[in-house]
Amino acid sequence: MRETRLWSLHILVLPIIAVLLGMHFAVMHYAPVFYGMSVDKAREFSTMIERGKSVTQLVLYILLLAAALYHGLYGLRGIIRELPLTPVLVKVVDAGIITFGLFIFAFGTYVTWWTFSYKIGG
Amino acid sequence: MNSNKPTAYNNRLGIKGWVYAGRYTFERYLYLGHRVSGLGLIAYMVLHIIETANRMRGVEAWQGLMALFASWPFKIIEYLLFAMAVFHAMNGVRLLVTELGFFLGKPREPVYPYSTSIKRHRPLTFVIMGLAAMIIILGGSSLFFP
């Protein structure tokens, strides 16, 4: 049952990833098409900070981070667990992936928060 | 007789089993591509989080990094990443659709010549992969001509 839940969650996060990654692509790579702004301008420090100060962006980026990390690391776990591992190693893999995922999530969240709370000219 | 001897259909071939596990079909290559692209994307995602944290080092560090990403080698890497993301997403749609039981046809008596579910959903596979190729060519080209 636990595995079914984990698998289901890995599928359920897909719409979140599809929409939010699409938005990320639109902002960062297709700015000329969607915002009438050059890619260089979209990637400028000031533009990036301006975008990052929005609460909506803060929430959506953290959500995308969580969803994409979960989906990706769940897939990685599945691939590693196909290898001939002992039950102890399986537990080590699970613990390692959870620790790694939480660390990257915390780091990504911190960077997003840093951008959100950046004081312009300060 | 050693009954534990690995066979082509043994589920415990490990990475060797990815590379060759018997007679391959088109879907088997898609499976391999899905895995390779998935691993590439998760590796990139982690690097992307670390690399964008460069903003905390200030304006110059950020602009220097962006100038590096605007160079041709990085544009090619960016295009490959885009292609991997599109392929992974579109193949994922195919997997999800078949996982939910669509495009597999009704169960039939196994009468020779056999019609497998893979063969039955192959038209869908070709349509989805055709769409993926179109998105990769059309959508990705704009990365080179901003």
PDB file of C-alpha atoms in Angstrom, chain A residues 7 11 14 21 24-25 28-30 32 39-40 43-46 48-49 64-66 68-69 71-73 76 78-79 81-85 100 104 107-108 110-112 114-115 118, chain B residues 11-15 18 31 35 38-39 42 44-46 48-50 52-53 55-59 62-63 66 69-70 78 81-82 85 88 92 96 99 138-143 146:
ATOM      1  CA  TRP A   7       3.714   5.682  -7.077  1.00  0.00           C
ATOM      2  CA  ILE A  11       1.877  10.496 -11.092  1.00  0.00           C
ATOM      3  CA  LEU A  14       2.771  15.519 -13.133  1.00  0.00           C
ATOM      4  CA  LEU A  21       7.675  24.044 -15.849  1.00  0.00           C
ATOM      5  CA  HIS A  24       9.181  28.631 -16.199  1.00  0.00           C
ATOM      6  CA  PHE A  25      10.057  27.976 -19.850  1.00  0.00           C
ATOM      7  CA  MET A  28      13.018  32.258 -19.061  1.00  0.00           C
ATOM      8  CA  HIS A  29      13.298  30.874 -22.587  1.00  0.00           C
ATOM      9  CA  TYR A  30      10.298  32.192 -24.518  1.00  0.00           C
ATOM     10  CA  PRO A  32      10.121  37.253 -26.592  1.00  0.00           C
ATOM     11  CA  VAL A  39      15.895  36.501 -23.375  1.00  0.00           C
ATOM     12  CA  ASP A  40      18.900  38.567 -22.259  1.00  0.00           C
ATOM     13  CA  ARG A  43      17.820  36.864 -17.441  1.00  0.00           C
ATOM     14  CA  GLU A  44      19.169  40.179 -16.157  1.00  0.00           C
ATOM     15  CA  PHE A  45      19.814  40.379 -12.420  1.00  0.00           C
ATOM     16  CA  SER A  46      17.354  43.242 -11.878  1.00  0.00           C
ATOM     17  CA  MET A  48      15.194  38.231 -12.009  1.00  0.00           C
ATOM     18  CA  ILE A  49      15.006  40.013  -8.631  1.00  0.00           C
ATOM     19  CA  LEU A  64       7.653  23.239  -8.619  1.00  0.00           C
ATOM     20  CA  LEU A  65      10.818  22.432  -6.689  1.00  0.00           C
ATOM     21  CA  ALA A  66       8.973  19.996  -4.419  1.00  0.00           C
ATOM     22  CA  ALA A  68       9.967  17.994  -9.649  1.00  0.00           C
ATOM     23  CA  LEU A  69      12.327  16.763  -6.949  1.00  0.00           C
ATOM     24  CA  HIS A  71       9.073  12.940  -9.285  1.00  0.00           C
ATOM     25  CA  GLY A  72      12.745  12.802 -10.244  1.00  0.00           C
ATOM     26  CA  LEU A  73      14.056  11.240  -7.081  1.00  0.00           C
ATOM     27  CA  LEU A  76      15.909   7.491  -9.482  1.00  0.00           C
ATOM     28  CA  GLY A  78      13.076   2.950  -8.743  1.00  0.00           C
ATOM     29  CA  ILE A  79      16.048   2.613 -11.077  1.00  0.00           C
ATOM     30  CA  ARG A  81      16.225  -0.467  -6.572  1.00  0.00           C
ATOM     31  CA  GLU A  82      16.189  -2.575  -9.718  1.00  0.00           C
ATOM     32  CA  LEU A  83      19.817  -3.391  -9.043  1.00  0.00           C
ATOM     33  CA  PRO A  84      20.478  -6.558  -7.051  1.00  0.00           C
ATOM     34  CA  LEU A  85      20.554  -4.917  -3.588  1.00  0.00           C
ATOM     35  CA  PHE A 100      19.528  14.293  -0.516  1.00  0.00           C
ATOM     36  CA  ILE A 104      18.292  20.140  -2.199  1.00  0.00           C
ATOM     37  CA  PHE A 107      18.710  24.819  -0.457  1.00  0.00           C
ATOM     38  CA  GLY A 108      16.403  25.677  -3.384  1.00  0.00           C
ATOM     39  CA  TYR A 110      16.493  29.200   0.687  1.00  0.00           C
ATOM     40  CA  VAL A 111      17.635  30.641  -2.683  1.00  0.00           C
ATOM     41  CA  THR A 112      14.024  31.432  -3.615  1.00  0.00           C
ATOM     42  CA  TRP A 114      16.708  35.017  -0.568  1.00  0.00           C
ATOM     43  CA  THR A 115      15.457  36.424  -3.889  1.00  0.00           C
ATOM     44  CA  TYR A 118      16.333  40.832  -1.444  1.00  0.00           C
TER      45      TYR A 118
ATOM     46  CA  ASN B  11      14.707  -9.232 -13.807  1.00  0.00           C
ATOM     47  CA  ARG B  12      18.012  -9.068 -11.976  1.00  0.00           C
ATOM     48  CA  LEU B  13      20.335  -8.191 -14.818  1.00  0.00           C
ATOM     49  CA  GLY B  14      20.873  -4.735 -13.389  1.00  0.00           C
ATOM     50  CA  ILE B  15      22.305  -2.068 -15.684  1.00  0.00           C
ATOM     51  CA  TRP B  18      18.994  -1.930 -19.635  1.00  0.00           C
ATOM     52  CA  TYR B  31      11.982   2.814 -22.261  1.00  0.00           C
ATOM     53  CA  ARG B  35      15.410   6.373 -18.241  1.00  0.00           C
ATOM     54  CA  GLY B  38      15.061  11.107 -16.698  1.00  0.00           C
ATOM     55  CA  LEU B  39      18.515  10.658 -15.168  1.00  0.00           C
ATOM     56  CA  ILE B  42      17.303  15.056 -12.450  1.00  0.00           C
ATOM     57  CA  TYR B  44      20.492  18.889 -14.462  1.00  0.00           C
ATOM     58  CA  MET B  45      17.834  19.959 -11.997  1.00  0.00           C
ATOM     59  CA  VAL B  46      20.224  19.614  -9.072  1.00  0.00           C
ATOM     60  CA  HIS B  48      20.417  24.146 -12.014  1.00  0.00           C
ATOM     61  CA  ILE B  49      19.469  24.784  -8.378  1.00  0.00           C
ATOM     62  CA  ILE B  50      23.137  25.091  -7.398  1.00  0.00           C
ATOM     63  CA  THR B  52      21.119  29.683  -9.965  1.00  0.00           C
ATOM     64  CA  ALA B  53      22.177  30.121  -6.324  1.00  0.00           C
ATOM     65  CA  ARG B  55      22.736  35.150  -7.612  1.00  0.00           C
ATOM     66  CA  MET B  56      23.631  35.305  -3.911  1.00  0.00           C
ATOM     67  CA  ARG B  57      27.192  36.203  -4.915  1.00  0.00           C
ATOM     68  CA  GLY B  58      25.997  39.454  -6.453  1.00  0.00           C
ATOM     69  CA  VAL B  59      25.180  41.137  -9.768  1.00  0.00           C
ATOM     70  CA  TRP B  62      25.126  36.475 -11.967  1.00  0.00           C
ATOM     71  CA  GLN B  63      25.751  38.419 -15.177  1.00  0.00           C
ATOM     72  CA  MET B  66      24.359  34.389 -17.803  1.00  0.00           C
ATOM     73  CA  PHE B  69      25.032  30.441 -20.731  1.00  0.00           C
ATOM     74  CA  ALA B  70      24.562  32.673 -23.773  1.00  0.00           C
ATOM     75  CA  GLU B  78      20.293  23.876 -23.402  1.00  0.00           C
ATOM     76  CA  LEU B  81      18.057  19.503 -22.251  1.00  0.00           C
ATOM     77  CA  PHE B  82      14.949  20.871 -23.926  1.00  0.00           C
ATOM     78  CA  ALA B  85      12.494  17.232 -21.349  1.00  0.00           C
ATOM     79  CA  HIS B  88      10.545  12.458 -21.406  1.00  0.00           C
ATOM     80  CA  GLY B  92       5.455   9.847 -20.091  1.00  0.00           C
ATOM     81  CA  LEU B  96       0.303   7.073 -18.556  1.00  0.00           C
ATOM     82  CA  GLU B  99      -1.050   2.415 -17.915  1.00  0.00           C
ATOM     83  CA  LEU B 138      10.057  23.888 -33.792  1.00  0.00           C
ATOM     84  CA  GLY B 139      10.139  24.851 -30.122  1.00  0.00           C
ATOM     85  CA  GLY B 140      13.831  24.221 -29.669  1.00  0.00           C
ATOM     86  CA  SER B 141      14.895  26.205 -32.713  1.00  0.00           C
ATOM     87  CA  SER B 142      13.848  29.443 -31.004  1.00  0.00           C
ATOM     88  CA  LEU B 143      16.550  28.824 -28.374  1.00  0.00           C
ATOM     89  CA  PRO B 146      16.078  34.674 -29.680  1.00  0.00           C
TER      90      PRO B 146
END
